Short mmCIF file of C-alpha atoms in Angstrom, two decimals:
data_model
loop_
_atom_site.label_atom_id
_atom_site.label_comp_id
_atom_site.label_asym_id
_atom_site.label_seq_id
_atom_site.Cartn_x
_atom_site.Cartn_y
_atom_site.Cartn_z
CA MET A 20 -19.73 18.49 24.60
CA PRO A 21 -17.07 15.77 24.54
CA ASP A 22 -15.23 14.81 27.71
CA VAL A 23 -11.86 14.91 26.03
CA SER A 24 -10.93 17.65 23.62
CA ARG A 25 -9.39 16.55 20.38
CA PRO A 26 -6.58 18.25 18.46
CA ILE A 27 -7.81 21.39 16.68
CA PRO A 28 -6.34 21.41 13.17
CA LYS A 29 -4.78 24.61 11.90
CA PRO A 30 -6.56 25.86 8.78
CA ASP A 31 -4.72 26.71 5.57
CA VAL A 32 -1.87 24.23 6.06
CA TYR A 33 -2.50 22.44 2.74
CA VAL A 34 -4.52 24.94 0.73
CA PRO A 35 -6.67 27.86 1.90
CA SER A 36 -9.45 26.24 3.93
CA LYS A 37 -10.86 29.00 6.12
CA PRO A 38 -14.28 28.91 4.42
CA PHE A 39 -14.67 25.29 5.58
CA TRP A 40 -13.93 26.21 9.21
CA ASP A 41 -15.90 29.47 9.17
CA GLY A 42 -18.81 27.61 7.59
CA ALA A 43 -18.68 24.95 10.30
CA ARG A 44 -18.93 27.63 12.98
CA ALA A 45 -22.00 28.98 11.17
CA GLY A 46 -23.55 25.51 10.93
CA LYS A 47 -22.89 25.17 7.21
CA LEU A 48 -20.93 22.49 5.38
CA MET A 49 -18.85 24.37 2.82
CA LEU A 50 -16.96 22.44 0.14
CA GLN A 51 -14.79 23.42 -2.78
CA PHE A 52 -16.58 23.80 -6.10
CA CYS A 53 -15.12 23.79 -9.63
CA LYS A 54 -16.81 26.54 -11.61
CA ASP A 55 -15.59 25.14 -14.94
CA THR A 56 -17.37 21.82 -14.52
CA ASN A 57 -20.00 22.70 -11.89
CA ARG A 58 -18.75 19.88 -9.68
CA PHE A 59 -17.69 19.72 -6.06
CA GLN A 60 -14.44 18.19 -4.86
CA HIS A 61 -13.36 17.15 -1.39
CA TYR A 62 -10.92 17.63 0.31
CA PRO A 63 -9.94 21.01 -1.12
CA ARG A 64 -7.09 21.07 -3.64
CA PRO A 65 -4.85 23.77 -5.10
CA VAL A 66 -6.56 23.26 -8.50
CA SER A 67 -9.66 21.60 -9.87
CA ILE A 68 -9.00 17.84 -10.09
CA TYR A 69 -11.27 17.88 -13.15
CA THR A 70 -9.60 20.59 -15.22
CA GLY A 71 -6.41 21.75 -13.49
CA SER A 72 -7.65 25.34 -13.30
CA ARG A 73 -7.90 27.47 -10.18
CA ASN A 74 -11.40 28.59 -11.09
CA LEU A 75 -12.66 27.38 -7.71
CA GLU A 76 -14.96 28.71 -5.01
CA TRP A 77 -16.58 27.45 -1.80
CA ARG A 78 -20.27 26.57 -1.77
CA GLU A 79 -22.60 25.18 0.80
CA VAL A 80 -23.86 21.61 0.32
CA SER A 81 -27.12 20.13 1.58
CA GLY A 82 -25.41 17.61 3.85
CA LYS A 83 -27.80 14.94 2.62
CA GLY A 84 -26.30 11.73 1.37
CA GLN A 85 -25.87 8.00 1.57
CA ILE A 86 -23.38 5.65 3.22
CA TYR A 87 -20.96 4.35 0.55
CA ALA A 88 -18.67 2.38 2.89
CA CYS A 89 -18.51 1.99 6.65
CA THR A 90 -16.37 0.55 9.40
CA ILE A 91 -16.14 0.54 13.17
CA VAL A 92 -12.75 1.57 14.49
CA ARG A 93 -12.05 -0.45 17.66
CA VAL A 94 -8.37 0.15 18.34
CA PRO A 95 -6.91 3.09 20.24
CA GLY A 96 -4.99 5.81 18.46
CA PRO A 97 -4.23 9.52 18.63
CA GLY A 98 -7.42 11.56 19.01
CA LEU A 99 -9.52 8.44 19.67
CA GLU A 100 -9.56 8.59 23.46
CA GLY A 101 -13.07 8.00 24.75
CA ARG A 102 -14.49 7.58 21.23
CA LEU A 103 -14.32 3.80 20.72
CA PRO A 104 -16.02 1.97 19.17
CA LEU A 105 -16.15 4.69 16.51
CA SER A 106 -18.38 4.63 13.45
CA VAL A 107 -16.43 5.85 10.41
CA ALA A 108 -18.09 6.07 7.02
CA THR A 109 -17.50 7.24 3.51
CA VAL A 110 -20.57 9.31 2.72
CA LYS A 111 -21.61 10.15 -0.80
CA LEU A 112 -23.38 13.48 -0.77
CA ASP A 113 -26.27 14.11 -3.12
CA GLU A 114 -24.06 16.76 -4.74
CA GLY A 115 -21.78 13.98 -6.07
CA VAL A 116 -18.80 14.11 -3.77
CA ARG A 117 -17.57 11.86 -0.96
CA LEU A 118 -16.37 12.61 2.58
CA MET A 119 -14.94 10.40 5.28
CA ALA A 120 -16.80 11.22 8.46
CA ASN A 121 -18.19 9.85 11.68
CA VAL A 122 -21.78 8.76 12.03
CA ILE A 123 -22.95 9.95 15.43
CA GLY A 124 -26.05 9.48 17.54
CA SER A 125 -26.64 5.80 16.76
CA ASP A 126 -25.17 2.39 17.53
CA PRO A 127 -22.23 1.89 15.13
CA GLU A 128 -23.66 -1.57 14.34
CA ASP A 129 -26.75 0.10 12.84
CA VAL A 130 -24.76 2.00 10.22
CA LYS A 131 -25.02 0.13 6.91
CA ILE A 132 -24.07 0.82 3.33
CA GLY A 133 -26.99 2.47 1.55
CA CYS A 134 -28.40 4.19 4.67
CA ARG A 135 -29.49 7.77 4.12
CA VAL A 136 -27.77 10.34 6.30
CA ALA A 137 -27.99 14.02 7.12
CA LEU A 138 -25.40 16.48 8.34
CA ALA A 139 -24.79 16.58 12.08
CA TRP A 140 -22.21 18.42 14.10
CA ASP A 141 -19.53 16.84 16.19
CA HIS A 142 -17.28 19.00 18.38
CA LEU A 143 -13.52 18.84 18.50
CA ASP A 144 -13.63 21.03 21.61
CA GLY A 145 -15.98 23.58 23.13
CA ASP A 146 -16.20 25.89 20.11
CA THR A 147 -14.92 23.94 17.11
CA PRO A 148 -17.75 22.14 15.30
CA TYR A 149 -16.73 19.45 12.85
CA PRO A 150 -19.02 17.90 10.24
CA ALA A 151 -20.38 14.44 10.94
CA PHE A 152 -23.55 12.63 9.90
CA ARG A 153 -26.57 11.01 11.50
CA LEU A 154 -28.86 8.29 10.19
CA ILE A 155 -32.26 9.51 8.95
CA MET B 228 8.98 -1.12 -20.40
CA THR B 229 12.02 -2.98 -19.16
CA PRO B 230 14.33 -4.24 -21.88
CA ALA B 231 15.06 -7.96 -21.79
CA ASP B 232 18.82 -7.43 -21.75
CA VAL B 233 18.93 -6.13 -18.17
CA VAL B 234 18.69 -8.60 -15.30
CA ILE B 235 18.63 -8.91 -11.54
CA ALA B 236 21.93 -10.74 -11.00
CA GLY B 237 21.93 -10.84 -7.22
CA TYR B 238 19.85 -10.18 -4.14
CA SER B 239 20.22 -10.04 -0.41
CA GLU B 240 17.85 -9.65 2.49
CA THR B 241 18.25 -9.17 6.22
CA LYS B 242 16.15 -10.89 8.79
CA VAL B 243 12.98 -8.97 9.70
CA VAL B 244 13.19 -7.73 13.30
CA PHE B 245 10.78 -5.90 15.59
CA ARG B 246 12.16 -2.88 17.48
CA SER B 247 15.74 -3.77 16.61
CA GLY B 248 17.12 -0.51 17.99
CA ARG B 249 19.08 -0.18 14.73
CA SER B 250 18.85 2.42 11.97
CA ALA B 251 17.87 2.06 8.32
CA TYR B 252 21.50 2.85 7.46
CA ASP B 253 22.74 -0.04 9.56
CA PHE B 254 20.26 -2.46 7.99
CA ALA B 255 21.19 -1.10 4.54
CA GLY B 256 24.84 -1.75 5.30
CA GLU B 257 24.09 -5.33 6.29
CA ALA B 258 22.12 -5.98 3.08
CA PHE B 259 24.72 -4.18 0.94
CA ALA B 260 27.75 -6.01 2.36
CA SER B 261 25.92 -9.32 1.94
CA LEU B 262 25.09 -8.46 -1.69
CA LEU B 263 28.77 -7.76 -2.47
CA GLU B 264 29.85 -10.97 -0.76
CA ARG B 265 27.26 -13.09 -2.53
CA THR B 266 27.98 -11.73 -6.02
CA GLY B 267 31.71 -11.00 -5.85
CA VAL B 268 31.11 -7.52 -7.24
CA ALA B 269 33.56 -4.94 -5.87
CA LYS B 270 32.06 -1.87 -4.23
CA ASN B 271 33.85 0.50 -6.60
CA GLU B 272 32.26 -1.13 -9.64
CA ILE B 273 28.83 0.01 -8.55
CA ASP B 274 27.89 3.25 -10.31
CA GLY B 275 24.13 3.25 -9.90
CA LEU B 276 22.07 3.44 -6.72
CA SER B 277 18.35 3.49 -6.05
CA VAL B 278 17.37 4.14 -2.43
CA THR B 279 13.84 3.72 -1.14
CA LEU B 280 12.78 6.60 1.08
CA ALA B 281 12.31 5.32 4.62
CA LEU B 282 9.72 6.12 7.28
CA SER B 283 12.48 6.05 9.87
CA GLU B 284 14.55 8.69 8.02
CA ALA B 285 11.66 10.62 6.51
CA GLY B 286 12.83 13.99 7.78
CA ASN B 287 15.81 13.94 5.43
CA PRO B 288 15.12 14.92 1.81
CA PHE B 289 18.73 13.93 0.99
CA PHE B 290 18.36 10.39 2.34
CA ALA B 291 19.56 8.81 -0.92
CA VAL B 292 22.66 11.03 -0.97
CA TYR B 293 23.37 10.27 2.68
CA MET B 294 22.98 6.57 1.89
CA ALA B 295 25.55 6.81 -0.92
CA ASP B 296 27.87 8.43 1.60
CA ALA B 297 27.16 5.80 4.26
CA LEU B 298 28.08 3.03 1.82
CA GLY B 299 31.09 4.82 0.33
CA LEU B 300 29.53 4.83 -3.14
CA THR B 301 30.00 7.42 -5.92
CA PRO B 302 27.03 6.77 -8.20
CA THR B 303 26.65 8.47 -11.59
CA TRP B 304 22.97 7.51 -11.46
CA LEU B 305 21.02 8.04 -8.24
CA ASN B 306 17.31 7.46 -7.74
CA ALA B 307 15.23 8.16 -4.63
CA GLY B 308 12.38 5.67 -4.56
CA ALA B 309 9.39 7.67 -3.37
CA ILE B 310 6.57 5.24 -4.11
CA GLY B 311 6.72 3.29 -0.87
CA GLY B 312 6.13 -0.41 -1.40
CA CYS B 313 6.50 0.04 -5.17
CA SER B 314 10.02 1.40 -4.83
CA ALA B 315 11.81 -1.97 -5.12
CA THR B 316 10.27 -3.16 -8.38
CA GLY B 317 10.06 0.47 -9.51
CA GLY B 318 13.73 0.91 -8.60
CA VAL B 319 14.70 -2.13 -10.69
CA ALA B 320 12.73 -0.79 -13.66
CA ARG B 321 14.29 2.66 -13.30
CA ALA B 322 17.76 1.16 -12.89
CA ALA B 323 17.20 -0.82 -16.10
CA ALA B 324 16.36 2.46 -17.83
CA GLY B 325 19.47 4.09 -16.35
CA ILE B 326 21.63 1.22 -17.61
CA ARG B 327 19.98 1.30 -21.03
CA ASP B 328 20.59 5.06 -21.26
CA GLY B 329 24.24 4.62 -20.35
CA MET B 330 24.03 6.50 -17.06
CA CYS B 331 25.41 3.56 -15.12
CA ARG B 332 26.47 -0.06 -15.68
CA ILE B 333 25.90 -1.77 -12.35
CA ALA B 334 23.15 -0.56 -10.06
CA VAL B 335 22.09 -1.51 -6.56
CA VAL B 336 18.41 -1.14 -5.68
CA LEU B 337 18.36 -0.77 -1.94
CA SER B 338 15.46 -0.60 0.49
CA ALA B 339 15.99 -0.31 4.25
CA ASP B 340 13.68 0.98 6.94
CA ALA B 341 13.28 0.73 10.69
CA PRO B 342 9.91 2.26 11.62
CA SER B 343 9.41 -0.03 14.62
CA THR B 344 12.53 1.57 16.08
CA SER B 345 12.13 5.14 14.85
CA TRP B 346 9.08 6.71 13.20
CA ARG B 347 9.85 10.09 11.64
CA ALA B 348 7.23 10.32 8.91
CA ASN B 349 4.55 12.99 8.72
CA TYR B 350 2.46 12.81 5.58
CA GLY B 351 1.16 16.34 6.09
CA ALA B 352 -1.05 17.59 3.24
CA TYR B 353 -4.80 17.50 3.95
CA ARG B 354 -4.64 14.88 6.66
CA SER B 355 -4.66 17.02 9.79
CA GLU B 356 -7.76 18.93 8.69
CA PHE B 357 -9.75 16.31 6.81
CA GLN B 358 -8.56 12.79 7.61
CA ASP B 359 -7.41 12.73 11.23
CA PRO B 360 -10.48 14.36 12.86
CA PRO B 361 -12.86 11.51 11.93
CA GLY B 362 -10.30 9.05 13.35
CA VAL B 363 -8.72 7.74 10.14
CA GLN B 364 -5.07 8.22 11.08
CA GLY B 365 -3.89 4.72 10.23
CA PRO B 366 -4.39 2.37 7.31
CA PRO B 367 -6.76 -0.03 9.16
CA ALA B 368 -9.75 2.34 9.09
CA THR B 369 -9.32 2.95 5.37
CA PHE B 370 -9.00 -0.77 4.72
CA GLY B 371 -12.05 -1.46 6.88
CA LEU B 372 -13.96 0.94 4.62
CA LEU B 373 -12.56 -0.69 1.47
CA MET B 374 -13.43 -4.19 2.71
CA SER B 375 -16.95 -3.12 3.62
CA ARG B 376 -17.52 -1.84 0.11
CA TYR B 377 -16.02 -4.92 -1.52
CA GLN B 378 -18.19 -7.12 0.69
CA HIS B 379 -21.27 -5.09 -0.25
CA GLN B 380 -20.64 -5.36 -3.99
CA TYR B 381 -19.36 -8.92 -4.29
CA GLY B 382 -19.58 -10.79 -1.02
CA LEU B 383 -16.49 -11.64 0.97
CA ALA B 384 -15.85 -14.91 2.80
CA PRO B 385 -13.77 -14.35 5.94
CA GLU B 386 -12.54 -17.95 5.52
CA ALA B 387 -10.93 -16.92 2.23
CA LEU B 388 -8.98 -14.14 3.91
CA GLY B 389 -8.18 -16.59 6.69
CA LYS B 390 -6.82 -19.06 4.14
CA ILE B 391 -4.51 -16.36 2.74
CA ALA B 392 -3.21 -15.60 6.25
CA ILE B 393 -2.83 -19.30 7.12
CA THR B 394 -1.09 -20.20 3.84
CA GLN B 395 1.35 -17.33 4.17
CA ARG B 396 2.00 -18.20 7.81
CA ALA B 397 2.86 -21.76 6.80
CA HIS B 398 5.32 -20.33 4.27
CA ALA B 399 6.89 -18.05 6.89
CA LEU B 400 7.67 -21.09 9.04
CA ALA B 401 10.10 -22.17 6.32
CA ASN B 402 11.65 -18.71 5.91
CA PRO B 403 14.66 -18.08 8.17
CA ASN B 404 14.36 -14.32 7.57
CA ALA B 405 10.77 -14.11 8.84
CA LEU B 406 10.01 -12.38 12.12
CA ASP B 407 10.48 -14.84 15.00
CA LYS B 408 7.14 -13.89 16.54
CA PHE B 409 5.34 -15.36 13.52
CA LYS B 410 7.15 -18.70 13.65
CA LYS B 411 4.12 -20.67 14.74
CA PRO B 412 1.34 -22.15 12.63
CA LEU B 413 -1.99 -20.39 12.38
CA THR B 414 -5.37 -22.14 12.39
CA MET B 415 -8.69 -21.03 10.94
CA ASP B 416 -10.19 -20.96 14.44
CA GLU B 417 -7.45 -18.58 15.56
CA TYR B 418 -7.99 -16.40 12.50
CA MET B 419 -11.76 -16.26 12.95
CA ALA B 420 -11.38 -15.48 16.66
CA SER B 421 -8.81 -12.74 16.07
CA ARG B 422 -9.89 -9.33 17.19
CA MET B 423 -11.77 -6.94 14.92
CA ILE B 424 -9.89 -3.69 14.59
CA ALA B 425 -11.91 -1.90 11.90
CA ASP B 426 -14.83 -4.13 10.88
CA PRO B 427 -14.66 -6.32 8.91
CA LEU B 428 -10.86 -6.08 9.22
CA ARG B 429 -9.28 -8.43 11.76
CA VAL B 430 -5.87 -8.03 13.31
CA LEU B 431 -4.68 -11.16 11.49
CA ASP B 432 -5.52 -9.49 8.17
CA CYS B 433 -2.83 -6.89 8.80
CA VAL B 434 0.90 -6.46 8.68
CA MET B 435 3.02 -5.39 11.61
CA PHE B 436 5.63 -2.66 11.19
CA CYS B 437 9.15 -4.03 11.70
CA ASP B 438 12.73 -3.23 10.67
CA GLY B 439 14.77 -4.74 7.85
CA ALA B 440 16.41 -4.32 4.45
CA ASN B 441 16.88 -5.86 1.04
CA ALA B 442 19.05 -5.14 -1.97
CA PHE B 443 19.18 -6.12 -5.64
CA LEU B 444 22.02 -6.02 -8.13
CA VAL B 445 20.93 -4.87 -11.59
CA MET B 446 23.11 -5.02 -14.72
CA GLY B 447 23.15 -6.07 -18.35
CA GLU B 448 22.76 -9.78 -18.95
CA ASP B 449 26.10 -9.96 -20.80
CA GLU B 450 27.80 -8.19 -17.92
CA ALA B 451 26.35 -10.69 -15.47
CA ARG B 452 27.40 -13.68 -17.55
CA SER B 453 30.92 -12.32 -18.00
CA ARG B 454 31.21 -12.25 -14.22
CA GLY B 455 30.00 -15.79 -13.86
CA LEU B 456 26.73 -14.64 -12.29
CA ASN B 457 24.67 -17.34 -13.90
CA LYS B 458 21.60 -17.12 -11.71
CA MET B 459 19.50 -14.31 -13.08
CA ALA B 460 15.95 -13.01 -12.96
CA ARG B 461 14.99 -11.10 -16.08
CA PRO B 462 12.35 -8.37 -15.72
CA LYS B 463 10.07 -9.07 -18.68
CA ALA B 464 7.53 -6.38 -17.95
CA TYR B 465 6.90 -3.54 -15.54
CA ALA B 466 4.01 -1.13 -15.18
CA GLU B 467 2.88 1.31 -12.52
CA VAL B 468 0.20 3.91 -12.01
CA THR B 469 -0.21 6.54 -9.30
CA ASN B 470 -3.45 8.16 -8.17
CA PHE B 471 -5.69 5.97 -10.32
CA ALA B 472 -9.05 7.70 -10.99
CA GLY B 473 -7.48 10.83 -9.54
CA ASN B 474 -9.75 13.09 -11.53
CA GLU B 475 -12.92 11.52 -10.15
CA SER B 476 -14.73 12.27 -6.91
CA CYS B 477 -16.77 9.07 -6.71
CA PRO B 478 -14.84 6.21 -8.34
CA ASP B 479 -15.60 2.55 -7.61
CA ILE B 480 -13.03 1.93 -4.88
CA THR B 481 -13.05 -1.82 -5.50
CA GLN B 482 -11.26 -1.05 -8.76
CA SER B 483 -7.58 -0.29 -8.14
CA GLY B 484 -4.78 0.86 -10.41
CA PHE B 485 -3.91 -2.80 -10.93
CA TRP B 486 -6.91 -3.08 -13.23
CA LYS B 487 -5.37 -0.41 -15.43
CA ILE B 488 -1.84 -1.83 -15.55
CA ALA B 489 -2.51 -5.59 -15.71
CA PRO B 490 -3.35 -5.78 -19.44
CA ASN B 491 -0.30 -3.68 -20.29
CA LEU B 492 1.90 -5.88 -18.12
CA TYR B 493 0.79 -9.14 -19.69
CA ARG B 494 1.09 -7.63 -23.18
CA GLN B 495 4.68 -6.51 -22.51
CA ALA B 496 5.59 -9.96 -21.21
CA GLY B 497 3.73 -11.82 -23.94
CA MET B 498 2.11 -13.88 -21.21
CA THR B 499 -1.29 -14.66 -19.75
CA PRO B 500 -2.21 -15.38 -16.12
CA GLN B 501 -1.75 -19.10 -16.85
CA ASP B 502 1.95 -18.47 -17.51
CA ILE B 503 2.57 -17.15 -13.96
CA LYS B 504 4.26 -19.80 -11.81
CA MET B 505 4.26 -17.85 -8.55
CA PHE B 506 2.41 -14.81 -7.25
CA GLN B 507 4.31 -12.57 -4.82
CA PRO B 508 1.82 -9.71 -4.33
CA TYR B 509 2.25 -6.79 -1.97
CA ASP B 510 0.31 -7.85 1.09
CA ASP B 511 -0.25 -5.08 3.61
CA PHE B 512 -3.74 -6.52 4.14
CA THR B 513 -5.26 -9.85 3.05
CA ILE B 514 -8.01 -8.09 1.06
CA ALA B 515 -5.33 -6.46 -1.10
CA VAL B 516 -4.08 -9.94 -2.04
CA LEU B 517 -7.56 -11.12 -2.93
CA MET B 518 -8.34 -8.01 -4.97
CA GLN B 519 -5.07 -8.37 -6.88
CA MET B 520 -5.93 -11.99 -7.78
CA GLU B 521 -8.95 -10.57 -9.57
CA ALA B 522 -7.15 -7.65 -11.19
CA PHE B 523 -4.44 -9.93 -12.58
CA GLY B 524 -6.95 -12.34 -14.04
CA PHE B 525 -6.44 -15.40 -11.84
CA CYS B 526 -10.20 -15.30 -11.35
CA GLU B 527 -13.15 -13.14 -12.34
CA ARG B 528 -13.86 -9.83 -10.70
CA GLY B 529 -15.73 -10.31 -7.45
CA LYS B 530 -14.96 -14.06 -7.36
CA GLY B 531 -11.83 -13.79 -5.22
CA SER B 532 -13.30 -15.60 -2.22
CA ASP B 533 -14.36 -18.64 -4.28
CA TYR B 534 -11.03 -18.73 -6.05
CA VAL B 535 -9.00 -18.62 -2.86
CA LEU B 536 -11.13 -21.28 -1.19
CA LYS B 537 -10.79 -23.74 -4.05
CA THR B 538 -7.14 -23.09 -5.00
CA ASP B 539 -3.99 -24.56 -3.45
CA LEU B 540 -1.92 -21.44 -2.78
CA SER B 541 0.94 -23.28 -1.09
CA TYR B 542 4.40 -23.44 -2.64
CA ARG B 543 3.40 -26.81 -4.10
CA GLY B 544 0.05 -25.56 -5.35
CA ALA B 545 -1.54 -24.22 -8.52
CA LEU B 546 -0.63 -20.62 -7.67
CA PRO B 547 2.11 -20.42 -5.04
CA LEU B 548 1.35 -17.29 -3.00
CA ASN B 549 3.92 -15.20 -1.11
CA THR B 550 6.11 -18.23 -0.58
CA GLY B 551 8.28 -16.53 2.04
CA GLY B 552 5.26 -15.65 4.16
CA GLY B 553 4.79 -12.22 2.62
CA GLN B 554 4.75 -9.15 4.79
CA ILE B 555 1.77 -10.37 6.77
CA SER B 556 3.71 -13.34 8.11
CA ALA B 557 7.37 -12.37 7.67
CA GLY B 558 6.82 -8.85 9.06
CA GLN B 559 6.70 -5.55 7.16
CA PRO B 560 10.08 -3.82 7.16
CA GLY B 561 8.52 -0.37 6.74
CA LEU B 562 8.82 0.96 3.21
CA ALA B 563 11.45 -1.67 2.42
CA SER B 564 8.38 -3.91 2.28
CA GLY B 565 8.09 -4.14 -1.50
CA GLY B 566 11.56 -5.63 -1.68
CA LEU B 567 10.50 -8.47 0.60
CA ASN B 568 8.07 -9.81 -2.01
CA LEU B 569 10.63 -9.21 -4.78
CA ALA B 570 13.47 -10.90 -2.87
CA GLU B 571 11.36 -14.01 -2.44
CA ALA B 572 10.60 -14.18 -6.18
CA VAL B 573 14.30 -13.86 -7.06
CA ARG B 574 15.30 -16.35 -4.37
CA GLN B 575 12.85 -18.89 -5.81
CA MET B 576 14.19 -18.30 -9.33
CA PHE B 577 17.74 -18.80 -8.07
CA GLY B 578 16.61 -22.11 -6.54
CA GLU B 579 17.58 -20.97 -3.05
CA ALA B 580 14.25 -21.21 -1.24
CA GLU B 581 15.16 -24.46 0.48
CA LYS B 582 12.20 -26.03 2.28
CA ARG B 583 9.68 -23.91 0.39
CA GLN B 584 11.30 -24.18 -3.04
CA ILE B 585 8.86 -24.18 -5.97
CA GLU B 586 9.57 -27.00 -8.39
CA LYS B 587 9.54 -24.95 -11.60
CA PRO B 588 10.06 -21.28 -10.73
CA ALA B 589 10.16 -20.12 -14.35
CA THR B 590 8.11 -16.93 -13.95
CA ALA B 591 6.88 -14.68 -11.17
CA LEU B 592 4.45 -11.81 -10.77
CA VAL B 593 5.57 -9.36 -8.09
CA THR B 594 3.56 -6.29 -7.12
CA GLY B 595 3.84 -3.17 -5.02
CA ILE B 596 1.42 -0.84 -3.29
CA GLY B 597 2.32 2.65 -2.16
CA VAL B 598 0.44 4.84 0.33
CA ILE B 599 -3.15 4.67 1.56
CA PRO B 600 -5.03 7.73 0.28
CA TYR B 601 -8.27 9.38 1.42
CA GLY B 602 -11.20 6.96 1.21
CA ARG B 603 -9.96 4.93 -1.74
CA ASN B 604 -7.75 1.84 -2.07
CA TRP B 605 -4.08 2.69 -2.55
CA GLY B 606 -2.01 5.45 -4.14
CA THR B 607 0.52 3.69 -6.38
CA SER B 608 0.08 0.26 -7.95
CA ALA B 609 3.14 -1.36 -9.53
CA ALA B 610 3.78 -4.81 -10.97
CA MET B 611 6.66 -6.69 -12.52
CA ILE B 612 6.78 -10.01 -14.33
CA LEU B 613 10.10 -11.79 -13.98
CA GLU B 614 11.46 -14.73 -15.92
CA ALA B 615 14.20 -17.02 -14.63
CA ALA B 616 17.25 -16.77 -16.88
CA ASN B 617 19.53 -19.31 -15.27
CA ALA B 618 22.35 -20.58 -17.43
#
């Protein structure tokens, strides 16, 4: 558990997102899926970015992927208390979609582009898991 | 496309100030009054107004209307510039269209912001749920990611980014409007030793939010000449794109919207990169400058570091770069930022750049960048080629 609790986002402020948060509590990474094109998209949108239709649903992804880009945030900011230096990466999931996420459980200097990663769970507070990744 | 018969016939710019304690309206008033004084145009002749939306007044969806009220204007053509750092060049292009369509005759394109005094923006959308939790609130993390990917694909010499920062700093020393804090030369040792904030991004790769304003007077060329406004900058070409690759989940983030618009821009202008006498690119981060050099054909893709290291980018050089210091060394006046690069291009064309004056300022390429999206490069890319039309 983290020493400092971070802001807990309200779901559904942009588009309906409860499946993402419910999934996280069940240990599953749920992302939005376009049924017309059989492709995922992230973050969720009000329509498919591929077709413009609302023929969307939420599906679980494997959480396996590869580091596409990575940085180490070293400057303080809101929600960063006690977290610096912080490994931030763009992860390309095997399902063909990218997320920005933290890589936890290793020295940020060891995170490199091309590294394989698996889903891990960070915690915004005592009972709000948030998806992150770990090196494998 | 901007017709050749519409020109920028005047410009004004305030000094860039950090935590001025003043509002965007007050800065706008300073730039506006100066524009009237410099051009001799009477306030009541102005019937077109483009206002860049400001971080410091972001809670007000009627900001442009309130600005017209603040300045005592009654425009028959009003545009709210909502593409951030692209709003100045974009505002000029839209004003040209408004003039061509007969909606107004004389337009002012005004950008004023004071985010270092008052920050009222909240981008909302998906950010609280999907961008803030991993710690990507500000642009530096996103640019650290972008730089890491560029470095991975092409190689990136920190000395090249350092040279951009140092060259622009030298230019800022000769710019009376630049932020006072930046009025000292920068060395490569200082650049290399500057603190990492989001690896490989250093603090000296970044802009600092400040306060300030700029304004441009746009009208038909005949109208300008009839008023004796004989210093003119003619927009030869303009192009913009928003949300480039927006229907893809995994685009190559080292390819920005500038790659899409550059060929169109040169075609409109009937020019090639060799015809560009000064480059005034939007410079929120040094890597953005380097990537734009590639997109606009000054060098091959991925060869930006080599190009920068071997090219004289000073105001006397082969490709004069951000000759007023750019935003990185003059200070970034919030979303009025795009007008800073544009004002410098027009100032050079008017022959008013004093100690940093380019010898033959016949053409300029000015660009804009608007908003930093989720895990990509930037949201809007805009570019304008200007041609000096001095009588």
